[in-house]
Coordinates of C-alpha atoms in Angstrom, one line a residue:
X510 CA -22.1 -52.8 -0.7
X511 CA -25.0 -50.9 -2.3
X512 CA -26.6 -50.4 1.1
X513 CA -23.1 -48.7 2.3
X514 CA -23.3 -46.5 -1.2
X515 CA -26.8 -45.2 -0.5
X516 CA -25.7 -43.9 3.2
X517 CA -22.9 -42.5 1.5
X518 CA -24.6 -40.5 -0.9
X519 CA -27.5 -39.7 1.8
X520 CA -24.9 -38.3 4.0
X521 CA -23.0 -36.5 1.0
X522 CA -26.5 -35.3 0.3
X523 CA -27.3 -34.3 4.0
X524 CA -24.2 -32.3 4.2
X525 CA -24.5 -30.1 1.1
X526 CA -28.0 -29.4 2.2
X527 CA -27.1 -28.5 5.7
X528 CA -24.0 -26.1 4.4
X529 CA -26.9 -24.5 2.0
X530 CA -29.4 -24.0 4.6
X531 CA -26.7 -22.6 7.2
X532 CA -25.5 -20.2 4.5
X533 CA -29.3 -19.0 4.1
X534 CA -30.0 -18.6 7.4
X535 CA -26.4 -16.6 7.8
X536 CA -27.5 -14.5 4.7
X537 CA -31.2 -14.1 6.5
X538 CA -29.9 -12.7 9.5
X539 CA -29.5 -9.2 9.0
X540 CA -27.8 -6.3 10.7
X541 CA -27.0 -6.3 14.7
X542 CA -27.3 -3.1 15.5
X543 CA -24.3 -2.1 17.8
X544 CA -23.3 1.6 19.7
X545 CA -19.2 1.5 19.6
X546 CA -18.0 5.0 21.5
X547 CA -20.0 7.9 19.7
X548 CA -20.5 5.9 16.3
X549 CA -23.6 4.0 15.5
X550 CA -22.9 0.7 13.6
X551 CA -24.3 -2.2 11.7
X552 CA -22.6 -5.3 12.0
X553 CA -23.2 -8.2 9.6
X554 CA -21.7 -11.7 9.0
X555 CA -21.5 -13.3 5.3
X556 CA -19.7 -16.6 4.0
X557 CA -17.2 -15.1 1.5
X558 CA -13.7 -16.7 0.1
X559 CA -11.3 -15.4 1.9
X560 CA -11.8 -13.7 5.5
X561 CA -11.9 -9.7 5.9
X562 CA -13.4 -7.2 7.8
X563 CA -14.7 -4.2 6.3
X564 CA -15.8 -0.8 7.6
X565 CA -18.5 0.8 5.6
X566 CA -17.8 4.6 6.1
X567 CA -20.1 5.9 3.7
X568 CA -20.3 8.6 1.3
X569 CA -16.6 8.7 2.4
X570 CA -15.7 5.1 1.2
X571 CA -14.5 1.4 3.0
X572 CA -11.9 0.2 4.5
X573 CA -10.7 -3.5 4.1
X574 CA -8.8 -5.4 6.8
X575 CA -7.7 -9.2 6.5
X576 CA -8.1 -9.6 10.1
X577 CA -8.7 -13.6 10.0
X578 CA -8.1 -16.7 7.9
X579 CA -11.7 -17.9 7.8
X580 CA -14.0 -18.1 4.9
X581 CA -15.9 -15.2 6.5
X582 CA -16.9 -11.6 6.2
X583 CA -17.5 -9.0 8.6
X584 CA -18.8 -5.8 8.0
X585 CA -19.3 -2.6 9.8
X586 CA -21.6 0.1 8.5
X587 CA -21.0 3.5 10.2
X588 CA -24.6 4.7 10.1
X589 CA -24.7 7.6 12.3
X590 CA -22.4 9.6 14.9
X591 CA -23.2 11.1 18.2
X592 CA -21.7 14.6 17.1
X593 CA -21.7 15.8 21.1
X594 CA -20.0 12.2 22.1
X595 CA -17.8 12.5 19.7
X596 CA -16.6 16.0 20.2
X597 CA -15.9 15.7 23.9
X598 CA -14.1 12.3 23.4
X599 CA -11.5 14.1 20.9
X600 CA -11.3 17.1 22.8
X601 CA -11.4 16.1 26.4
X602 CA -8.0 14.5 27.4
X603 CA -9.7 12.7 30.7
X604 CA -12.2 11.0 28.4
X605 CA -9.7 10.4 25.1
X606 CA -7.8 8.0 27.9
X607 CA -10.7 6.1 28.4
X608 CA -11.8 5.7 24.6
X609 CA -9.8 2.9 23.9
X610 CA -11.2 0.4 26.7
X611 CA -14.8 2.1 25.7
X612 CA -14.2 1.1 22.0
X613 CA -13.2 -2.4 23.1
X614 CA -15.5 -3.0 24.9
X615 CA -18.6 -1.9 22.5
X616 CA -17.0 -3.9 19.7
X617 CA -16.5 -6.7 21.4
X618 CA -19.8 -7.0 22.7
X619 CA -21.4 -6.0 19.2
X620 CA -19.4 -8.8 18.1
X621 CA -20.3 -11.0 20.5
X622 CA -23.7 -10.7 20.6
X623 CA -23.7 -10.8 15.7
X624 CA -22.0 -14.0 16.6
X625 CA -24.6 -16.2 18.9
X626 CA -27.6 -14.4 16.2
X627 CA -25.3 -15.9 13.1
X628 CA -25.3 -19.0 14.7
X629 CA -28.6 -19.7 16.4
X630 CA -29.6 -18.6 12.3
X631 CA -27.3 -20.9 10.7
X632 CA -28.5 -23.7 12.9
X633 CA -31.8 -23.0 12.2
X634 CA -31.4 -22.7 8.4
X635 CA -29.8 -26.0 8.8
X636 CA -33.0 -27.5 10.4
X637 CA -35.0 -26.0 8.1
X638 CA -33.4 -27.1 5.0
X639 CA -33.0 -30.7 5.7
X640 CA -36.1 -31.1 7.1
X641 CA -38.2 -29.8 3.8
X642 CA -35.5 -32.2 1.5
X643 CA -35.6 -35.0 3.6
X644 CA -38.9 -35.0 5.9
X645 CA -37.1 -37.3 8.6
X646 CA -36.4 -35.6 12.2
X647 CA -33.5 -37.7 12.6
X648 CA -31.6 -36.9 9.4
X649 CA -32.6 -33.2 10.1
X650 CA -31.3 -34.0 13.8
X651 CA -27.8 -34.7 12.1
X652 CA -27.8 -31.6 9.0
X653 CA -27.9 -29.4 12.3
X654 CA -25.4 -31.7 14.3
X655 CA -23.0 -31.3 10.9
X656 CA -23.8 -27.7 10.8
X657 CA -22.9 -26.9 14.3
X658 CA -19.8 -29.0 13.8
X659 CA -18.9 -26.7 10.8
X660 CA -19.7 -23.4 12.3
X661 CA -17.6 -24.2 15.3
X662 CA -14.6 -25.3 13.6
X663 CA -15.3 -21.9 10.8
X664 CA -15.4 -19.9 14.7
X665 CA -12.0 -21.5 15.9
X666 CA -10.4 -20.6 12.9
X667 CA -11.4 -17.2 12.8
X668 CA -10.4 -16.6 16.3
X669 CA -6.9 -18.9 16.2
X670 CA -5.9 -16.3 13.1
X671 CA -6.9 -13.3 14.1
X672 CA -4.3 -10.2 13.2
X673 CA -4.8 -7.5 15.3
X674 CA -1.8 -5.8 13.6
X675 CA -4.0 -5.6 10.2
X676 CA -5.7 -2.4 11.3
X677 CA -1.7 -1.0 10.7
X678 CA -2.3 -1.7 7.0
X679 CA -5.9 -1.0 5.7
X680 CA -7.0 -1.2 2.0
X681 CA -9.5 2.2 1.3
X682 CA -11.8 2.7 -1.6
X683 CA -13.7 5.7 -2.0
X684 CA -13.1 9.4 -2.6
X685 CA -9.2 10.8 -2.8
X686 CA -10.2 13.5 -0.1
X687 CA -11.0 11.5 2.6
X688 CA -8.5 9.0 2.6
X689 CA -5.8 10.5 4.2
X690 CA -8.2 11.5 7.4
X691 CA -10.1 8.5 7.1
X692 CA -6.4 6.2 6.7
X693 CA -4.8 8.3 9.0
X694 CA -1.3 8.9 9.8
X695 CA 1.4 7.1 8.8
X696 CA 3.8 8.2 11.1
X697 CA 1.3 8.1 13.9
X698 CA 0.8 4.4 13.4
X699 CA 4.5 3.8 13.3
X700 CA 5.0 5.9 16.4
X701 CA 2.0 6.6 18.6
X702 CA -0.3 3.6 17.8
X703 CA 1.6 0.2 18.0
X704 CA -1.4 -1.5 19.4
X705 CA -4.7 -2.8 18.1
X706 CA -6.9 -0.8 21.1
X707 CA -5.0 2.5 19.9
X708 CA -5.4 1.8 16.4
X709 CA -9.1 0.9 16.7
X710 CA -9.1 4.7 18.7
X711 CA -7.8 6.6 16.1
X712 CA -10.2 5.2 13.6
X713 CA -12.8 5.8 15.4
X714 CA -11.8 9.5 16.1
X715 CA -10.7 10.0 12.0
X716 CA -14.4 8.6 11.3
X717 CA -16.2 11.4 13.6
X718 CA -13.9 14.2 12.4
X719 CA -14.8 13.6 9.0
X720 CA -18.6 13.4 9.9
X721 CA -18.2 16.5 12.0
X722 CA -16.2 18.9 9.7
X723 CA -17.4 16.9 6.1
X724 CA -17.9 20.4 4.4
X725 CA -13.8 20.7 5.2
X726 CA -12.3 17.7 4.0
X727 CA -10.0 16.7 4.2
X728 CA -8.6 17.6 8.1
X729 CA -5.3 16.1 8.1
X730 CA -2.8 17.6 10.1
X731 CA 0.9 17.3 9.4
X732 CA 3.2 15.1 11.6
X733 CA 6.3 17.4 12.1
X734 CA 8.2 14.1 12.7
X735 CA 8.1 13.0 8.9
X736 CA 9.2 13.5 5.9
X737 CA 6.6 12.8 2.7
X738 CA 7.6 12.2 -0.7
X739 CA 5.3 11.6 -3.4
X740 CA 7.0 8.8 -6.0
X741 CA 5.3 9.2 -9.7
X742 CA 6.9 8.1 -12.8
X743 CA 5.5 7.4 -16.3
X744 CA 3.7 10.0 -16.8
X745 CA 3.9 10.2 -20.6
X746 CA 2.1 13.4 -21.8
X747 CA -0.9 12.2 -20.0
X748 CA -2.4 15.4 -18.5
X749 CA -4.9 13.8 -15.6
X750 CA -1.4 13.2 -14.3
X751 CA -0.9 17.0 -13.2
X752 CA -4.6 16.6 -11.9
X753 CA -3.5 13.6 -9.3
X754 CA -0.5 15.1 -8.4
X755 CA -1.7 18.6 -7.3
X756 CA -4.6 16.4 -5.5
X757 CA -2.3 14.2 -3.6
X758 CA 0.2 17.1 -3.1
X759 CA -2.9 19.0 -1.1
X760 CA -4.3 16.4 0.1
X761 CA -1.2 14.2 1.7
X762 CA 0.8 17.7 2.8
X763 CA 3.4 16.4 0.6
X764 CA 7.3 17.7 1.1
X765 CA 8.9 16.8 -2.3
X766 CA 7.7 15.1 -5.3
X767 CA 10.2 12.3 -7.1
X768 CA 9.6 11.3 -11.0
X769 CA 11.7 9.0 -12.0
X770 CA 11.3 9.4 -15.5
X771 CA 9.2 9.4 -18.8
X772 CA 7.3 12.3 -18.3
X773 CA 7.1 12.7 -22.1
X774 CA 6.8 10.1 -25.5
X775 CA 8.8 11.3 -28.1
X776 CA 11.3 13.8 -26.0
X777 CA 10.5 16.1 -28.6
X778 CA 10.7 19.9 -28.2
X779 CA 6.9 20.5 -28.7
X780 CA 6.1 18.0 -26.2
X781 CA 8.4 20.8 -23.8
X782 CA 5.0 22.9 -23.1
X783 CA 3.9 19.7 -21.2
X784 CA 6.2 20.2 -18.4
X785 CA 5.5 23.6 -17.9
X786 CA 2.9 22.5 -14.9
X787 CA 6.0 21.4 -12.4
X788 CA 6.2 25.3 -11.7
X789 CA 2.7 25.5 -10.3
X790 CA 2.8 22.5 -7.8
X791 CA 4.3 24.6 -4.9
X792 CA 7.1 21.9 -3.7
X793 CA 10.2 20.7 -5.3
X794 CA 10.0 18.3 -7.7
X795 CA 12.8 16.4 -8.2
X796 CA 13.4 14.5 -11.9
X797 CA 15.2 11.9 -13.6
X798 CA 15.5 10.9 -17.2
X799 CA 13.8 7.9 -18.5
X800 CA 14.3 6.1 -21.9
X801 CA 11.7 7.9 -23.5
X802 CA 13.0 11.3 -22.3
X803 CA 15.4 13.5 -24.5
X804 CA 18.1 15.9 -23.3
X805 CA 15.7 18.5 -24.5
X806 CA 13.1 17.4 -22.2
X807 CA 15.6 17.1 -19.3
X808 CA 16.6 20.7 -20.0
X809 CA 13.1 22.2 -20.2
X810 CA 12.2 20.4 -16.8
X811 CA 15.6 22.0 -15.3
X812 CA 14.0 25.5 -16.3
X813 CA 10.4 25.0 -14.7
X814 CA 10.3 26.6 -10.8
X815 CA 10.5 23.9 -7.9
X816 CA 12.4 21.3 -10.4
X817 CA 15.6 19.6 -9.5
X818 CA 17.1 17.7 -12.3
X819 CA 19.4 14.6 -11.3
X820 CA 21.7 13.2 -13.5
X821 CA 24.5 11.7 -12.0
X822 CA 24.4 13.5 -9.2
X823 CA 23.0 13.9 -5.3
X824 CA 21.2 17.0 -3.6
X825 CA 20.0 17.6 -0.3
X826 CA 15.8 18.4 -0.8
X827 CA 13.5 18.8 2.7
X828 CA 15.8 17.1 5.0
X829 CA 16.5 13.7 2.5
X830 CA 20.0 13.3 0.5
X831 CA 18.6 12.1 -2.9
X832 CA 21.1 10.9 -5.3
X833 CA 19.6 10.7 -8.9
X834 CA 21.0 8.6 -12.8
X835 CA 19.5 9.4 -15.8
X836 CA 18.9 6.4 -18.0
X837 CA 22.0 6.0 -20.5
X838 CA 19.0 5.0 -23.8
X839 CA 16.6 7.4 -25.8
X840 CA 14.5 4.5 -27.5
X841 CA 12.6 6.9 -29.5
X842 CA 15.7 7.4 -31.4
X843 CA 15.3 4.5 -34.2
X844 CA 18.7 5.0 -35.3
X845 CA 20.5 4.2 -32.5
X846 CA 20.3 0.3 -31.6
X847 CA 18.8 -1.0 -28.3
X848 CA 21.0 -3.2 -26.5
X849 CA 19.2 -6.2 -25.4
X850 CA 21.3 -7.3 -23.2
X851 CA 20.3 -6.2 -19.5
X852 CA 23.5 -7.3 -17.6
X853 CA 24.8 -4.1 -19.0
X854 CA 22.5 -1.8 -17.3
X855 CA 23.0 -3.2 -13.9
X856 CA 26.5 -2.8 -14.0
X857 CA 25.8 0.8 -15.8
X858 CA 24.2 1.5 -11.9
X859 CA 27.0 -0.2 -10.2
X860 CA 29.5 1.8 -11.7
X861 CA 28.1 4.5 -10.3
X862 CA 26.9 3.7 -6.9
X863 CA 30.6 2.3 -6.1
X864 CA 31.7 6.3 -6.9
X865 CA 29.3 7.6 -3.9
X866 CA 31.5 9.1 -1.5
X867 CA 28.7 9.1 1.5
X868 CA 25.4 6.6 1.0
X869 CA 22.0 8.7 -0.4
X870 CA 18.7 8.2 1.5
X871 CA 17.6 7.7 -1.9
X872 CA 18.4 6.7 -4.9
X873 CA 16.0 7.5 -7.9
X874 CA 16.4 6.1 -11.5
X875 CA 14.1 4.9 -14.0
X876 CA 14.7 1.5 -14.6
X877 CA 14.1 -1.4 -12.5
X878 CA 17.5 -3.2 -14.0
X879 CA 19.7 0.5 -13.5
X880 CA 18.1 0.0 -9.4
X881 CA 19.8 -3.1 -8.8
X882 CA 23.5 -2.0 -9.2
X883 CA 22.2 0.7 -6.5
X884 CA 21.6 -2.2 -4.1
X885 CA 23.1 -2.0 -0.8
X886 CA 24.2 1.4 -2.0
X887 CA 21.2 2.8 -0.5
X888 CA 18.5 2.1 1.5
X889 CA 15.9 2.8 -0.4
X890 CA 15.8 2.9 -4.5
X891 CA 12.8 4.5 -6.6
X892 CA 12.4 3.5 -9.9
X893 CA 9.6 3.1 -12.7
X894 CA 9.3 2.2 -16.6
X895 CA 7.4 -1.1 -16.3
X896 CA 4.2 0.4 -15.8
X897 CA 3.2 -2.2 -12.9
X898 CA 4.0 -1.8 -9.1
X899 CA 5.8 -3.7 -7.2
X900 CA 8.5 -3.6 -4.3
X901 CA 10.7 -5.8 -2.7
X902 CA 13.7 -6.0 -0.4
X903 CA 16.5 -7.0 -2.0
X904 CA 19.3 -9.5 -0.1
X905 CA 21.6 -6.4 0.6
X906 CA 18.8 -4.9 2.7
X907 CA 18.0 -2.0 0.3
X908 CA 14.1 -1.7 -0.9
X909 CA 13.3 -1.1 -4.2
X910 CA 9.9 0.4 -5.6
X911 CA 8.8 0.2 -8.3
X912 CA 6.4 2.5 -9.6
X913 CA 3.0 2.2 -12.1
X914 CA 2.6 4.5 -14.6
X915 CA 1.1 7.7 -13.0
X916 CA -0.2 8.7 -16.8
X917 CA -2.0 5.7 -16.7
X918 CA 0.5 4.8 -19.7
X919 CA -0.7 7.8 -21.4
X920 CA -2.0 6.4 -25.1
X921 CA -0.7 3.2 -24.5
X922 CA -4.2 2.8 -21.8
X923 CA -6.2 2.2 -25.4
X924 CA -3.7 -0.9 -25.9
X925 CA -5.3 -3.1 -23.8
X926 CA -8.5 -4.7 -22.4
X927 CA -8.9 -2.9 -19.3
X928 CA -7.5 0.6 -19.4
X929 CA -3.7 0.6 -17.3
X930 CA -4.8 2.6 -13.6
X931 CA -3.0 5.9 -12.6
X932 CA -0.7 4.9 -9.6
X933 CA 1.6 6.9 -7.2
X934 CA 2.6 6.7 -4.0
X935 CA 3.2 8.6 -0.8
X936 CA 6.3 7.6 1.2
X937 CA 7.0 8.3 4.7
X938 CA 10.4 9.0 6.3
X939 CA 11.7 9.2 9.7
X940 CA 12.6 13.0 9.7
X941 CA 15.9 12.1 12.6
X942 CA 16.7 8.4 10.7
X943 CA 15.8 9.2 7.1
X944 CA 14.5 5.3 7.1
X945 CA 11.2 4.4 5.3
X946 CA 8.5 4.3 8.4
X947 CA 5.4 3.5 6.0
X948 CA 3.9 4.3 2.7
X949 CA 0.5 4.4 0.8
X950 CA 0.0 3.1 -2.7
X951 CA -2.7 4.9 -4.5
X952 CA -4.1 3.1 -7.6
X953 CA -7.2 5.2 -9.7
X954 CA -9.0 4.0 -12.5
X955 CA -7.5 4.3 -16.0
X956 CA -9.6 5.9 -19.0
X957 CA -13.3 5.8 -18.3
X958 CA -13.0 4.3 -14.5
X959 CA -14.2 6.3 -11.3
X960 CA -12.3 4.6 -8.5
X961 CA -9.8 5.1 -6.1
X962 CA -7.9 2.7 -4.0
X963 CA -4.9 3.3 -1.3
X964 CA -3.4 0.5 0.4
X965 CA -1.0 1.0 3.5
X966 CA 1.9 -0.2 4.0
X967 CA 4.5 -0.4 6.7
X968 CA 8.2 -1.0 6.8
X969 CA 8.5 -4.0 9.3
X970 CA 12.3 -3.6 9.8
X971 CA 13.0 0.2 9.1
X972 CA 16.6 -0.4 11.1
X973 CA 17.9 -3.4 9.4
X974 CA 21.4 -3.2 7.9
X975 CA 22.6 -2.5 4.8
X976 CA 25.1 -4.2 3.2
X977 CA 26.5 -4.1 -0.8
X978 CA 26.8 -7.5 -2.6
X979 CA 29.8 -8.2 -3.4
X980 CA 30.7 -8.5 -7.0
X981 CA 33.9 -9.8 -8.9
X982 CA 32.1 -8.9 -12.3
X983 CA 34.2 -6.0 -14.2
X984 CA 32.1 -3.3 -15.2
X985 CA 31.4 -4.0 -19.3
X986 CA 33.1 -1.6 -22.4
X987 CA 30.2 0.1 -24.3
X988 CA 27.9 3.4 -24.4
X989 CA 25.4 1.8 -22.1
X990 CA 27.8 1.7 -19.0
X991 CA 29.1 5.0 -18.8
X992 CA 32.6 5.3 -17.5
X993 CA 34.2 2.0 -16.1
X994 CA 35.1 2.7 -12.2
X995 CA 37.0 -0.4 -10.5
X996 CA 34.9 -1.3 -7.7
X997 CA 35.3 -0.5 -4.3
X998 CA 35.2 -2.4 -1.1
X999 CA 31.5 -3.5 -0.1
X1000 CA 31.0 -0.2 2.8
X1001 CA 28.4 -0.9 5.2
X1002 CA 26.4 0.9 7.4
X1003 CA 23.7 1.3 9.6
X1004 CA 20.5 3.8 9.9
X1005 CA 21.4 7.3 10.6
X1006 CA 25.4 7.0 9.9
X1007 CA 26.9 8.6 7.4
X1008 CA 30.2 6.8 6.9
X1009 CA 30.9 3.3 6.4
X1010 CA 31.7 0.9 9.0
X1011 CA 34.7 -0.8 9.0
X1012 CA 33.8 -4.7 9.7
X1013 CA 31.1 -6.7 8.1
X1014 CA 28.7 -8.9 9.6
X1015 CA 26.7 -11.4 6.9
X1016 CA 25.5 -13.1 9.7
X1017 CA 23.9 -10.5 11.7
X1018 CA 22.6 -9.0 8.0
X1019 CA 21.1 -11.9 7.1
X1020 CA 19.0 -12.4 10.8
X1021 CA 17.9 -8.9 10.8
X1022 CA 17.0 -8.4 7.1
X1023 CA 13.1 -8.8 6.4
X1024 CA 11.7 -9.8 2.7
X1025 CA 8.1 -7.8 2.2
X1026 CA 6.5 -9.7 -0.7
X1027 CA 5.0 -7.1 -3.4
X1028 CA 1.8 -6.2 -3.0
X1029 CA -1.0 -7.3 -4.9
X1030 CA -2.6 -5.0 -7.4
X1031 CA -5.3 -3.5 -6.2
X1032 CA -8.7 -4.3 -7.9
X1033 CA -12.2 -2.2 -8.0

C-alpha cells in the first residue's frame, strides 16, 4: 500500500513537472517569422485560459478572434508590409483573385511550421525539466511521453473546434480611427465575404491600406447597399458624449443618429444650452424622451437643426420607418410618485404598438420594460436607461438593444469603483429589406481611461419571422399607460412586407427564430 502511494505521488509529481517544463519551453520559443501575401508577420504560441487568436496590428490596435476551444493562444504581429506587393494585389483584379489561395497558403504554412517549433520546444522543456528534478532517464523518458501525450490531445482540440466563421465577428482594441478600416465592412461581410479565405483577404487588404495611406485614416468607403444608424442613449449632460458621436459620425459614415433618451439630469431649462450641439452633427438625429427628460428638454431638442423628435409617433428618416414613445415618468419630479410596478409599463408599450397601422423598422423608446410591449410589433427595438448593454431576441422574433450609457452616466461615473465606459453602437441595415445585417458595439473608457474597444456582431437570422405574443391581459387604468386601446389580432409578417399576413404559423416561427445570447462586456 505505501509502495503504491509513493508511485502515485512520483507520477503526480512527474506530471506537474513535465506540464511546467513544456510550458517553459512553449514560452522559450519565440517568434516564427512568417511572409503571408505582402504582410510580414510574427507568429507565436502561448498557453493561455481560453483559446484566441489575435492579430497584433500595431500603432493601429488588435484584433481578437475565438477561433478554437483550446487552452491556447496565437498571435500574429504585423511587423512590416511590402508597400509595392500590396498595392498591386488591391489594385490589380488578375492578382486580387489569386490573394485569397496566396493568403492560405502562407498562413497555413507559417502555422504549420510555429507548430512542429512549439512542439519539438515543449518536448524538450519537458526533458529538460524532469531530468534536473528527478536525475533518472527513465522517469524523464516518461515527463516527455506525458507531455507529448498532452500536446497532442491540446493539438486535436484546437483543430476539432476550429471556427472559421469567427473572423465574421472580431473584437478590436486600439485607436477609434482605424477601426472601421481595420474591422471592415459590415455589409461586406454579410454580402461579399461569407467565407473564411475571403474574410482572411479582406483583412489582409484593410491592414495594407491603413499602412499605405496612415497619414489619411481612416479610408473607409461607404457601402451604398446599407443603411447606418448610430444608437446612443444616456447621455446625461455629459459633454465627451458630443466628442464620440461627431467621431463615430465621421468615422463610421453614419446615416442617422437614434437617442433614445436621457440626454439631460434634471430636464431643467438651463440644462437646454446642452442640446444645442445636435445642430452641428450634419445628419438627423432622431430623439425620444427618457425619464429624466422634461417636456422642456423635448421641446428645445425639437428646435435644434437635423433633430426629429418622436413621441408617439413614426417618420420615415434615410430610407428606415422609425416609430418612436416617449417615456410616460419624469423621476426628477419628487412630487409626483413612481409607480413601482413594471407590469404597467409593458402594457403602457402594448397599447400603443397594437395602434400601428403598418409595422416600423424600428422602434425606439427608452426603457427596456416600455420595449417589450413593442415585441413582435417590430423587428427591431432600441432602448436604453439601464446603463449596461445588452441584446437579445425575444420569442416573437423581434431584437431588442439595449444600450450603455453613451455619457458614461455623466456624474453618476464618480459612483462607483471603476468609472461606467461610454458605449454606442453602429447598426447596419439592409437598404432593399430594412433587416439588421450586423452591428458594432463600441465601448471607451469612462473618466480617466484611454481605451477603446468594438466588438462585431452579426445578425445570424436577418429573415426570421415576426410574430406578436399573444396576450389576454387588458391594458391597466392609470397615468402610466396612456390611453387603453383593446388589442388587436396578433398581425404577422415577414421581412420586406408591409402588411400583415393573414395566417399564422407558430410552428414554422418557432424553427426559424434564432436566440443570440448578449454579449459580454467588453474589458481593457
Amino acid at each position: 500500500m505505501k509502495y503504491l502511494k509513493s508511485r502515485w505521488v512520483t507520477s503526480v509529481a512527474v506530471l506537474f513537472v513535465a506540464a511546467v517544463g513544456a510550458w517553459l519551453g512553449i514560452v522559450l520559443s519565440g517568434t516564427v517569422p512568417a511572409q503571408i501575401g505582402p504582410v510580414e508577420t510574427g507568429m507565436s504560441l502561448r498557453p493561455a485560459w481560453k483559446g484566441e487568436t489575435i492579430v497584433d496590428a500595431s500603432p493601429l490596435g488588435t484584433l481578437t478572434f475565438r477561433t478554437h476551444d483550446a487552452p491556447l493562444r496565437l498571435r500574429i504581429t504585423l511587423e512590416n508590409i511590402d508597400q509595392e506587393q500590396a498595392r498591386a494585389l488591391i489594385e490589380d483584379p488578375r492578382l486580387a483573385d489569386r490573394l485569397p489561395g496566396i493568403l492560405e497558403r502562407d498562413l497555413r504554412e507559417g502555422v504549420s511550421l510555429l507548430i512542429i517549433r512549439s512542439l519539438l520546444c515543449a518536448g524538450a522543456g519537458a526533458l529538460v525539466a524532469t531530468v534536473l528534478v528527478f536525475r533518472r532517464p527513465r522517469v524523464a523518458l516518461m515527463g516527455l511521453l506525458v507531455a507529448s501525450v498532452a500536446l497532442a490531445g491540446t493539438g486535436t482540440l484546437a483543430a476539432a473546434t476550429f471556427k472559421p466563421n469567427s473572423v465574421l465577428e472580431p473584437r478590436y482594441s486600439g485607436i477609434i480611427a482605424a477601426a472601421p478600416s481595420l474591422v471592415g465592412s459590415a455589409e461586406s461581410i454579410v454580402t461579399k465575404f461569407e467565407s473564411y479565405r475571403a474574410q482572411l483577404t479582406k483583412l489582409v487588404t484593410n491592414v495594407s491600406k491603413l499602412y499605405d495611406t496612415v497619414r489619411d485614416l481612416p479610408v473607409y468607403d461607404a457601402d451604398p447597399t446599407s443603411i447606418r444608424v448610430l444608437h446612443v442613449s444616456d447621455i446625461h449632460l455629459n459633454p465627451i458624449a458630443w466628442s464620440v458621436i461627431r467621431s463615430m459620425t465621421d468615422q463610421f459614415k453614419v446615416d442617422l443618429i437614434v437617442d433614445t433618451g436621457d440626454i439631460s439630469d434634471h430636464g431643467s431649462k438651463p440644462e437646454n444650452k446642452f442640446v444645442e450641439e445636435i445642430g452641428k452633427l450634419g445628419v438627423p438625429y432622431v430623439f425620444v424622451r427618457g425619464n429624466h427628460d422634461s417636456a422642456i428638454t423635448q421641446k428645445a431638442v425639437a428646435q435644434q437643426k437635423n433633430a426629429i423628435v418622436l413621441d408617439d409617433k413614426s417618420a420615415e428618416v434615410n430610407g428606415l420607418r422609425i416609430y418612436g414613445l416617449g417615456d410616460p415618468r419624469f423621476t426628477p419630479d419628487k412630487s409626483v410618485p413612481v409607480d413601482p410596478d413594471l407590469s404597467r409599463l409593458e402594457q403602457f408599450g402594448r397599447s400603443h404598438a397594437v395602434r400601428q397601422a403598418a409595422p416600423p423598422d424600428l422602434v425606439a423608446v427608452h426603457d427596456p420594460t416600455i420595449a417589450k410591449g413593442f415585441s413582435g410589433y417590430a423587428p427591431m427595438i432600441l432602448t436604453g436607461h439601464s446603463h449596461q448593454r445588452s441584446t437579445t431576441v425575444l420569442p416573437s422574433g423581434s431584437r431588442v438593444l439595449v444600450q450603455g450609457s453613451t455619457g458614461g452616466a455623466g456624474l453618476r461615473a464618480l459612483e462607483h469603483a471603476e468609472p461606467t465606459p461610454v458605449q454606442a453602437s453602429v447598426l447596419y441595415f439592409d437598404k432593399k429589406t430594412r433587416r439588421l445585417q450586423a452591428w458594432d458595439d463600441v465601448t471607451l473608457g469612462g473618466l480617466g481611461e484611454q481605451s477603446v474597444h468594438i466588438q462585431r456582431h452579426v445578425e445570424q437570422n436577418p429573415r426570421r419571422m415576426i410574430s406578436p405574443e399573444p396576450t389576454n391581459a387588458p391594458s391597466p387604468a392609470g397615468s402610466v399607460t396612456g390611453t387603453t386601446t383593446p388589442a388587436a389580432g396578433p398581425p404577422l409578417w415577414h421581412e420586406g412586407q408591409s402588411s400583415p399576413m393573414l395566417q399564422r404559423s407558430p410552428t414554422e416561427d418557432v424553427r426559424n427564430r434564432m436566440r443570440i445570447l448578449s454579449p459580454h462586456r467588453l474589458a481593457a
